[in-house]
Amino acid sequence: MLLQVKDLTVRYGGHLAVWEAGFTLGEGEVLGLVGESGAGKSTVGRALLRLVPEPGRIVSGAIAFKGRDLLGLPEAELRALRGAEIALIPQDPLAALNPAFRIGLQATDALAIHRGLSRREAAGVMARLLARMGIPDPEDTLRRYPHEISGGMRQRVLIAIAFSCGPSLLVADEPTTSLDVTTQAQILRLLDGLRSETGVATCFITHDLGIVAHLTHRVAILYAGCLVEQAPTETILAAPLHPYTRALVRSLPLEGIMPALREPPRACPFSDRCPERMAICDTAHPPLKSVGAGHQVACHLY
Amino acid sequence: MSVRYLLGRVGLALLSLWGVTVLAFVVLRVIPGDPALLMAPVGASQADIAEIRAQFGLSGPIWLQYVAWVWGTVRGRFGKSLWLQQDAIRVILERLPATLEVALAALVLAVAGGILLGVLSVLWRRTWFESATLGAGTLGLSIPNFIWGLLFIVFFGALLRWLPISGRIAPDFDIAPLTGFLLVDTLLRRDPGAFGSVFAHLILPAAALALPLLAVVFRAVRSDLLTAVQEEYIVMERMKGLGELRIIFWRALKNALIPTTTLVGVQFGFLIGGTVLIEAIFSWPGIGQLTLAAFQYRDFPLIQGIVVVYAVTVILANFLVDLAYAFLNPRVRYA
């Protein structure tokens, strides 16, 4: 197993963001991490690089990557993994490139640090990579500042950065959310092409079930920081079990809003909005139970 | 940076220069004290005084005096100093390098020291160092530079006797001026002893002048850096595997210096203003001391010349700051 996340709990000051989330990722596998805004999906994604934004802290749990304990790793060894073995494609390409530096410098960092290439050599590699990403004049793009190119171009640059060192784990954090619809489709096609070509295991964070259906092998559903269901993509789409997943897959309207997580959870976080709420839902947090081949659900109904 | 932008900047600079001269001209003639009275010998008659006025262009309506003065000034004739009976502009330009030398030394000290402390306090945040720099920053900011000057004179000059506290160079050195900047002149004349003396004389006044500005720069760099390190693009630098030291020094600092630069431009005016008292305290022979004397003698041509020189200095400094800003922030280059 490439990646094994166990009981991951993340906290922002006094507020709990992720509660005992666990999942695995095999070589070449694509896992969709699905949930609405604030469900903790991005936090989980960044925890995989141990870069939860301040004041966030990984409180407990374990992340094993290629058999190494990421949470116990010294900072220097972790840096050697970041951008090389584990790469991230960010959500907002406008915010993710430094406005004060040319793209060439920012795009060659990973190659210079991890592959020991000179900036000139790295720029050559980058230019070839950018050409494959459909950027018409890569040398010119590398000389430009981020504000001089479009959002779609910036996202192509960030994807090229993520792939530049041949990572074995990719975290794609809603990579198309901030792009317009036509660009979204292009970027997704590009990303899926690169992924299947390189066979990189991917954790695809999204709230878009269309993307899930097309790109992922397996899905984990997050709700209010808790992992509520996990199954192969076809199973999730065809036979969702958790009432939240069912509402999500069938686009059913839900009353109310997602609650903040209480600690430790003494009730099902979804009970307030659940159409099938029972007495036990308000008194006990449902554990994740195996209900079929690779299918787990955290609900008192099962 | 486009031609239009440059022209706009130059136009603005001329406009502010004009405003400053009008203000100085009017204020000088409205405050009490008549140079003609001061120059007139004891027992001079009203007619004698009126003649002195006419002779030095002090008679007639203020606006006519102003037009006459501007007409002379744009042709490089600032008038004769009433007190020294020399060309006002020559007197000023002779002493300008002394003032610029101490002001520039203070600026370098304040900017370099402020940036260094700001970076270190962010790099070592949540340690004793951060608290210590924050405390020192507040102290530096809350005591004005001339008080620092007096404290330095008492402590480093009188008690410890480490450093000279008066003048620009020890009297036993004789350096014929080339540029007027003694640090440069002593180097050009290959006189290490004199250079050392100039350097030692420069330390206390420059440090006193620099301290409050250093504190301002420190606080600005620190808070802008703290904002920058939370930005997504800095998080992305970490995601690529860059180390924190490299990120802060080589990336986030440039982002943080964009707002800081504007601040330094504004503060430079205060720094130049601060030289007047610092020069008085350290017997520094620059235009600050000249200003004080010129006011005592109500030496209108000299004061007006000084005002122009100060204003041009500050305007030039702000222009340089704009250039630095455009370098740091690629987004304004085409504005």
XYZ file of C-alpha atoms in Angstrom:
637
model
C 0.000 0.000 0.000
C 1.416 3.368 -1.033
C -0.422 5.496 1.487
C -2.120 4.553 4.701
C -3.943 7.180 6.755
C -5.189 6.128 10.171
C -7.332 8.021 12.680
C -6.170 11.394 11.380
C -7.411 14.194 13.658
C -6.724 17.838 12.844
C -7.584 20.807 14.941
C -7.601 24.571 14.311
C -7.132 26.069 17.743
C -10.210 25.054 19.712
C -12.087 23.901 16.645
C -11.954 20.352 15.368
C -11.584 20.124 11.572
C -11.040 16.416 10.918
C -11.934 13.578 13.263
C -10.238 10.169 13.066
C -10.280 9.928 9.285
C -8.726 6.810 7.795
C -8.217 5.646 4.214
C -5.680 3.960 2.001
C -4.353 4.519 -1.469
C -2.717 1.860 -3.640
C -0.111 2.434 -6.370
C -1.718 4.128 -9.339
C -5.081 4.378 -7.614
C -7.296 7.478 -7.750
C -9.275 8.273 -4.642
C -11.951 10.945 -4.710
C -12.180 12.882 -1.470
C -15.680 14.342 -1.584
C -17.559 16.732 0.647
C -18.983 20.215 0.799
C -16.979 23.329 1.717
C -15.735 23.096 5.262
C -16.052 19.326 5.459
C -12.297 19.027 5.925
C -11.238 17.654 2.546
C -8.567 20.266 1.855
C -7.304 19.890 5.402
C -6.880 16.148 4.853
C -5.088 16.843 1.541
C -2.628 19.255 3.124
C -2.117 16.982 6.120
C -0.658 14.454 3.653
C 2.247 16.904 3.156
C 2.136 17.881 6.823
C 1.301 21.434 5.746
C -1.950 22.162 7.515
C -2.225 25.983 7.502
C -1.784 27.793 10.809
C -3.161 27.594 13.416
C -4.031 24.052 12.319
C -2.282 21.102 13.925
C -2.389 17.372 13.342
C -3.350 16.225 16.818
C -3.277 12.477 16.415
C -3.290 9.675 13.923
C -0.739 8.173 11.572
C 0.163 8.672 7.934
C 2.346 5.991 6.401
C 3.781 6.760 2.965
C 5.803 3.934 1.363
C 6.093 2.484 4.846
C 7.536 5.684 6.353
C 5.767 7.485 9.168
C 5.182 10.979 7.752
C 4.097 12.490 11.051
C 7.271 11.387 12.822
C 9.657 12.386 10.033
C 12.202 15.151 10.706
C 11.499 18.398 8.803
C 14.496 17.976 6.467
C 13.455 14.509 5.306
C 9.919 15.732 4.855
C 11.140 18.578 2.645
C 12.935 16.027 0.487
C 9.551 14.365 -0.104
C 7.554 17.542 -0.746
C 7.442 18.438 -4.404
C 9.400 15.297 -5.300
C 7.565 12.227 -4.029
C 4.359 13.974 -2.967
C 3.090 16.875 -5.026
C 0.067 19.114 -4.769
C -2.021 20.943 -7.332
C -3.698 23.847 -5.569
C -7.238 25.041 -5.822
C -6.628 28.647 -6.834
C -3.954 29.157 -9.503
C -4.268 32.930 -9.087
C -3.182 32.798 -5.462
C -0.662 29.975 -5.769
C 2.001 31.733 -7.849
C 4.093 34.457 -6.264
C 3.266 37.763 -8.006
C 6.742 39.198 -7.412
C 8.745 36.534 -9.268
C 8.889 35.285 -12.822
C 7.190 31.984 -13.566
C 10.525 30.530 -14.670
C 11.966 30.774 -11.178
C 8.918 29.340 -9.455
C 8.507 26.542 -11.958
C 12.104 25.352 -11.651
C 12.301 25.240 -7.825
C 11.334 21.592 -7.489
C 13.716 20.420 -10.234
C 16.548 22.523 -8.832
C 16.077 21.319 -5.270
C 15.224 17.680 -5.761
C 17.024 16.828 -8.998
C 20.029 19.088 -8.479
C 19.554 20.677 -11.909
C 20.840 24.164 -12.614
C 18.111 26.749 -13.203
C 18.969 26.772 -16.909
C 18.707 22.965 -17.223
C 15.521 22.970 -15.171
C 14.051 25.655 -17.418
C 14.763 23.445 -20.426
C 12.982 20.490 -18.816
C 10.126 22.767 -17.785
C 9.752 24.232 -21.265
C 9.350 20.744 -22.745
C 6.838 19.846 -20.049
C 4.858 23.054 -20.607
C 4.794 22.419 -24.358
C 3.207 19.040 -23.660
C 0.641 20.800 -21.492
C -0.509 22.745 -24.516
C 1.228 26.025 -23.722
C 2.034 27.551 -27.111
C 5.272 29.422 -26.327
C 6.775 27.874 -23.177
C 10.032 29.889 -23.184
C 8.036 33.089 -23.294
C 5.696 31.898 -20.531
C 8.674 31.144 -18.289
C 9.899 34.725 -18.709
C 6.553 36.192 -17.695
C 5.116 37.183 -14.341
C 2.008 35.329 -13.118
C -0.327 38.301 -13.661
C 0.599 38.321 -17.334
C -0.943 34.934 -18.150
C -4.471 33.563 -17.842
C -5.874 31.409 -15.045
C -5.933 28.321 -17.237
C -2.292 28.871 -18.215
C -1.338 29.326 -14.585
C -3.054 26.080 -13.658
C -1.138 24.337 -16.462
C 2.071 25.735 -15.002
C 1.131 24.467 -11.530
C 0.290 21.034 -12.921
C 3.633 20.963 -14.717
C 5.359 21.885 -11.435
C 3.523 19.067 -9.650
C 4.537 16.503 -12.285
C 8.075 17.824 -12.848
C 9.836 15.502 -10.408
C 7.723 12.423 -11.161
C 5.860 12.125 -7.859
C 4.338 8.850 -6.700
C 1.523 10.613 -4.850
C -0.444 13.550 -6.173
C -2.899 15.604 -4.165
C -5.218 17.504 -6.502
C -7.075 20.004 -4.355
C -10.115 21.011 -6.417
C -7.800 21.951 -9.291
C -10.548 23.282 -11.541
C -12.923 25.014 -9.134
C -11.763 28.531 -9.907
C -11.641 28.116 -13.694
C -14.357 28.717 -16.262
C -16.234 25.701 -17.612
C -14.392 25.270 -20.944
C -11.005 25.576 -19.271
C -12.153 23.142 -16.569
C -12.782 20.452 -19.156
C -9.395 21.032 -20.826
C -7.529 20.940 -17.539
C -9.330 17.792 -16.378
C -8.574 16.015 -19.645
C -4.955 17.072 -19.419
C -4.679 15.998 -15.802
C -6.269 12.612 -16.435
C -4.014 12.046 -19.442
C -0.875 12.788 -17.428
C -2.105 10.684 -14.546
C -2.780 7.561 -16.569
C 0.494 8.040 -18.448
C 2.607 8.353 -15.291
C 0.457 6.062 -13.132
C 0.735 8.424 -10.176
C -1.562 7.603 -7.265
C -3.920 10.520 -6.823
C -6.014 11.925 -4.070
C -8.565 13.993 -5.949
C -10.352 16.476 -3.707
C -13.615 17.696 -5.156
C -17.282 18.356 -4.537
C -18.191 17.568 -8.141
C -19.630 14.073 -8.567
C -19.238 14.341 -12.340
C -15.467 14.531 -11.839
C -15.679 11.656 -9.371
C -17.544 9.469 -11.884
C -15.028 10.109 -14.653
C -11.701 10.190 -12.898
C -11.709 8.166 -9.679
C -11.547 4.517 -8.747
C -12.666 4.911 -5.193
C -14.497 7.568 -3.197
C -14.358 8.674 0.421
C -17.162 10.960 1.596
C -16.398 13.519 4.294
C -19.068 15.247 6.310
C -18.274 17.758 9.073
C -14.752 16.398 9.422
C -15.867 12.760 9.660
C -15.424 10.108 7.029
C -18.979 8.798 6.584
C -18.671 6.410 3.663
C -15.999 4.841 1.505
C -16.479 2.559 -1.499
C -15.465 1.892 -5.112
C -16.790 4.664 -7.353
C -19.373 2.492 -9.142
C -20.756 1.317 -5.810
C -21.034 4.847 -4.430
C -22.821 6.058 -7.522
C -25.078 3.043 -7.953
C -25.829 2.042 -4.380
C -24.924 4.716 -1.839
C -25.746 3.680 1.730
C -25.228 6.678 4.014
C -28.228 9.044 3.923
C -25.821 11.936 3.238
C -24.197 10.147 0.307
C -27.625 9.248 -1.045
C -28.695 12.875 -0.921
C -25.441 13.876 -2.605
C -25.607 11.283 -5.400
C -29.270 11.818 -6.130
C -29.035 15.617 -5.709
C -31.726 15.588 -3.032
C -32.274 18.835 -1.170
C -31.135 18.861 2.473
C -32.551 21.013 5.237
C -30.208 23.042 7.419
C -26.455 23.494 7.222
C -23.463 21.354 8.056
C -22.728 21.658 11.793
C -19.373 22.375 13.389
C -17.798 19.262 14.822
C -18.026 18.738 18.583
C -15.346 16.905 20.357
C -15.405 14.045 20.915
C -18.452 13.516 18.737
C -21.209 11.919 20.856
C -23.763 11.876 18.065
C -23.864 11.301 14.342
C -22.766 14.623 12.801
C -25.462 14.262 10.149
C -28.355 13.518 12.533
C -29.750 17.086 12.406
C -30.367 16.903 8.682
C -30.943 13.182 8.318
C -34.325 12.075 6.937
C -33.915 8.694 8.656
C -32.830 9.925 12.059
C -33.325 7.464 14.954
C -33.038 7.871 18.712
C -29.540 6.382 18.800
C -28.266 8.929 16.246
C -28.296 11.654 18.887
C -26.543 9.637 21.559
C -23.801 7.654 19.818
C -21.272 8.427 17.098
C -21.538 5.653 14.495
C -18.232 3.859 13.841
C -17.114 3.060 10.290
C -18.413 -0.464 9.514
C -17.548 -2.806 6.672
C -20.659 -3.596 4.658
C -19.277 -5.161 1.494
C -16.220 -5.505 -0.688
C -14.192 -2.365 0.034
C -17.350 -0.631 1.156
C -17.508 1.022 4.588
C -20.166 3.248 6.065
C -20.584 5.107 9.349
C -24.308 4.994 10.006
C -26.541 3.410 12.630
C -28.843 2.069 9.909
C -26.337 -0.629 9.021
C 7.442 52.202 -16.732
C 5.885 54.282 -19.427
C 6.851 57.780 -20.554
C 3.438 59.025 -19.529
C 3.923 57.704 -16.016
C 7.324 59.396 -15.797
C 5.965 62.704 -17.092
C 3.138 62.531 -14.590
C 5.616 61.963 -11.788
C 7.787 64.885 -12.871
C 4.733 67.144 -13.110
C 3.662 66.188 -9.620
C 7.172 66.834 -8.317
C 7.236 70.340 -9.827
C 3.816 71.049 -8.385
C 4.906 70.084 -4.871
C 8.091 72.120 -5.258
C 6.044 75.159 -6.203
C 3.731 74.645 -3.209
C 6.655 74.367 -0.812
C 8.322 77.552 -2.066
C 5.102 79.589 -1.875
C 4.514 78.374 1.654
C 8.081 79.165 2.750
C 8.024 82.555 1.067
C 4.781 83.660 2.652
C 5.474 82.230 6.097
C 8.871 83.926 6.269
C 7.336 87.302 5.550
C 4.418 86.858 7.912
C 6.298 85.745 11.045
C 7.766 88.526 13.209
C 11.341 89.626 12.593
C 12.577 91.961 9.872
C 15.994 91.274 8.338
C 16.380 94.911 7.372
C 16.037 95.919 11.019
C 18.598 93.292 11.996
C 21.062 94.488 9.377
C 20.628 98.169 9.996
C 23.280 99.802 12.178
C 22.240 101.213 15.546
C 20.467 104.540 15.138
C 19.586 104.031 11.476
C 16.711 106.141 10.260
C 13.461 104.845 8.678
C 14.825 105.978 5.327
C 18.036 103.948 5.806
C 16.010 100.865 6.656
C 13.755 101.354 3.655
C 16.851 101.594 1.479
C 18.208 98.316 2.877
C 14.862 96.705 2.103
C 14.925 97.956 -1.456
C 18.530 96.898 -1.899
C 17.798 93.273 -0.886
C 14.499 92.995 -2.731
C 12.433 93.046 0.455
C 10.151 95.912 -0.464
C 6.915 95.840 -2.441
C 4.042 93.347 -2.317
C 4.894 89.733 -1.415
C 3.708 88.349 -4.766
C 6.049 90.661 -6.668
C 8.931 89.661 -4.405
C 8.003 86.027 -5.079
C 7.915 86.441 -8.843
C 11.290 88.202 -8.749
C 12.731 85.414 -6.608
C 11.351 82.596 -8.791
C 12.690 84.345 -11.892
C 16.146 84.453 -10.313
C 15.952 80.909 -8.959
C 15.047 79.225 -12.249
C 18.158 80.910 -13.709
C 20.190 79.492 -10.821
C 20.414 82.800 -8.877
C 19.099 82.145 -5.418
C 20.220 85.520 -4.195
C 22.901 86.559 -1.792
C 22.807 85.448 1.826
C 22.090 88.529 3.947
C 24.137 87.159 6.793
C 27.168 85.670 5.010
C 27.172 88.059 2.039
C 27.822 85.125 -0.305
C 25.802 83.356 -2.917
C 23.133 81.480 -0.906
C 23.190 78.422 -3.153
C 26.993 78.072 -2.872
C 26.809 78.171 0.912
C 24.095 75.536 0.876
C 25.711 73.201 -1.645
C 29.000 73.339 0.251
C 27.250 72.004 3.329
C 24.737 69.682 1.674
C 27.085 66.654 1.435
C 27.554 66.641 5.208
C 23.818 66.413 5.745
C 23.317 63.851 2.997
C 26.176 61.751 4.347
C 24.662 61.418 7.804
C 21.128 61.029 6.412
C 22.136 58.316 3.937
C 24.181 56.505 6.586
C 21.108 56.604 8.845
C 18.881 55.393 6.018
C 21.160 52.446 5.220
C 21.416 51.591 8.916
C 17.654 51.828 9.438
C 16.689 49.837 6.340
C 19.330 47.130 6.709
C 18.857 46.803 10.465
C 15.078 46.950 10.253
C 14.898 44.298 7.549
C 17.327 42.011 9.354
C 15.496 42.264 12.683
C 12.120 41.857 10.958
C 13.230 38.733 9.126
C 14.829 37.187 12.202
C 11.824 37.918 14.400
C 9.594 36.102 11.901
C 12.051 33.260 11.372
C 12.373 32.738 15.122
C 8.778 33.459 15.979
C 7.428 32.176 19.280
C 10.895 32.389 20.882
C 12.423 34.844 23.344
C 14.032 36.623 20.395
C 10.669 37.681 18.999
C 9.579 39.186 22.331
C 12.924 40.940 22.751
C 12.800 42.537 19.285
C 9.187 43.578 19.777
C 10.070 45.294 23.040
C 13.129 46.978 21.533
C 11.049 48.058 18.548
C 8.533 49.830 20.745
C 11.346 51.530 22.657
C 13.070 52.683 19.461
C 9.830 54.072 18.136
C 8.744 55.906 21.260
C 11.937 57.920 21.815
C 12.645 60.680 19.242
C 16.017 60.709 17.488
C 17.415 63.823 19.186
C 16.822 62.234 22.619
C 18.683 59.164 21.374
C 21.437 61.559 20.298
C 21.686 63.095 23.754
C 21.654 59.652 25.408
C 24.422 58.438 23.064
C 26.522 61.524 23.791
C 26.225 61.000 27.525
C 26.755 57.253 27.409
C 29.160 56.451 24.537
C 30.803 59.866 24.415
C 31.121 61.153 27.951
C 30.979 58.035 30.162
C 32.550 55.294 28.039
C 34.540 57.646 25.761
C 34.279 55.149 22.915
C 33.302 57.461 20.108
C 33.677 61.145 19.136
C 30.575 63.263 19.618
C 31.332 66.445 17.726
C 32.096 67.298 14.103
C 32.757 65.095 11.075
C 36.463 64.363 11.451
C 39.250 64.821 14.002
C 40.895 68.263 13.596
C 44.382 66.803 12.947
C 43.282 65.498 9.536
C 43.170 67.857 6.626
C 41.179 66.517 3.717
C 40.601 68.846 0.789
C 37.012 68.206 -0.291
C 36.378 66.418 -3.592
C 32.789 65.247 -3.380
C 32.131 66.670 0.049
C 31.213 63.170 1.242
C 34.110 62.602 3.618
C 33.774 58.799 3.609
C 34.291 58.909 -0.148
C 36.919 61.654 -0.119
C 39.135 59.913 2.441
C 38.933 56.724 0.395
C 39.804 58.584 -2.799
C 42.756 60.208 -1.059
C 43.818 56.778 0.230
C 43.982 57.955 3.815
C 42.808 55.063 6.010
C 43.465 57.000 9.212
C 41.200 59.848 8.133
C 38.606 57.348 6.881
C 38.552 55.717 10.299
C 38.107 59.074 11.960
C 35.231 60.018 9.628
C 33.618 56.636 10.188
C 33.872 56.971 13.978
C 32.396 60.469 13.875
C 29.528 59.263 11.732
C 28.423 56.387 13.978
C 26.640 58.182 16.814
C 24.717 60.844 14.851
C 23.736 58.303 12.175
C 22.656 55.766 14.776
C 20.602 58.337 16.693
C 18.958 59.511 13.480
C 18.364 55.923 12.347
C 16.894 54.350 15.483
C 13.248 55.471 15.226
C 13.187 54.745 11.487
C 14.829 51.379 12.105
C 12.003 50.558 14.493
C 9.426 51.634 11.884
C 11.052 49.509 9.171
C 11.356 46.556 11.552
C 7.678 46.644 12.439
C 6.574 47.074 8.845
C 8.791 44.256 7.527
C 7.709 42.008 10.363
C 3.979 42.499 9.918
C 4.178 42.334 6.111
C 6.255 39.155 6.372
C 3.774 37.599 8.781
C 1.049 38.326 6.225
C 3.163 37.008 3.357
C 4.026 33.667 4.990
C 0.301 32.913 5.245
C -0.246 33.530 1.530
C -1.058 30.570 -0.656
C 1.954 31.246 -2.899
C 4.303 30.939 0.072
C 2.523 27.744 1.151
C 3.174 26.493 -2.405
C 6.895 27.216 -1.985
C 6.804 24.917 1.049
C 4.898 22.311 -0.974
C 7.752 22.316 -3.485
C 10.188 21.481 -0.701
C 11.890 24.848 -0.166
C 13.289 25.418 3.321
C 11.853 28.098 5.582
C 15.030 30.211 5.662
C 15.220 30.295 1.879
C 11.504 31.021 1.548
C 11.623 33.974 3.913
C 14.861 35.539 2.679
C 14.530 34.920 -1.053
C 10.786 34.945 -1.623
C 8.522 36.318 1.106
C 10.883 39.228 1.839
C 10.417 40.637 -1.647
C 6.649 40.488 -1.201
C 6.951 42.113 2.211
C 9.219 44.897 0.951
C 6.561 46.198 -1.450
C 4.486 47.947 1.245
C 7.597 48.687 3.318
C 9.191 50.639 0.464
C 6.302 53.087 0.306
C 6.606 53.608 4.020
C 10.346 54.296 3.821
C 9.691 56.908 1.141
C 7.326 58.767 3.423
C 9.662 58.406 6.385
C 12.675 59.744 4.496
C 11.183 63.222 4.727
C 11.093 62.919 8.506
C 14.654 61.643 8.481
C 15.844 64.737 6.595
C 13.869 66.920 9.012
C 15.508 65.100 11.899
C 18.977 66.128 10.704
C 18.370 69.719 11.853
C 18.381 68.815 15.555
C 20.902 65.994 15.205
C 23.341 68.378 13.508
C 22.865 70.907 16.299
C 23.507 68.256 18.960
C 26.577 66.755 17.285
C 27.994 70.058 15.921
C 27.650 68.550 12.484
C 28.466 71.143 9.823
C 25.563 70.466 7.487
C 22.600 72.475 6.261
C 20.629 71.640 9.413
C 22.876 73.897 11.482
C 22.862 76.409 8.642
C 19.062 76.443 8.784
C 19.035 77.318 12.470
C 21.517 80.154 11.974
C 19.700 81.418 8.890
C 16.511 81.685 10.883
C 18.240 83.589 13.658
C 19.449 86.175 11.154
C 16.147 86.153 9.252
C 18.310 85.452 6.223
C 15.438 85.147 3.730
C 17.427 84.246 0.580
C 19.377 81.582 2.465
C 16.258 80.090 4.089
C 14.431 80.056 0.761
C 17.384 78.323 -0.881
C 17.525 75.767 1.933
C 13.809 75.068 1.586
C 14.243 74.410 -2.131
C 17.207 72.102 -1.535
C 15.383 70.150 1.186
C 12.294 69.842 -0.989
C 14.264 68.687 -4.025
C 16.078 66.116 -1.868
C 12.849 64.658 -0.506
C 11.165 64.689 -3.924
C 14.156 62.931 -5.494
C 14.150 60.360 -2.698
C 10.478 59.655 -3.276
C 11.113 59.317 -6.970
C 13.812 56.715 -6.246
C 11.358 54.930 -3.956
C 8.853 54.781 -6.813
C 11.509 53.210 -9.012
C 12.326 50.657 -6.304
C 8.623 49.949 -5.921
C 8.253 49.253 -9.615
C 11.227 46.902 -9.429
C 9.759 44.992 -6.480
C 6.217 44.879 -7.768
C 6.048 43.809 -11.420
C 2.338 44.589 -11.485
C 2.880 48.366 -11.445
C 5.547 48.448 -14.143
C 3.025 48.892 -16.894
C 0.608 51.083 -15.008
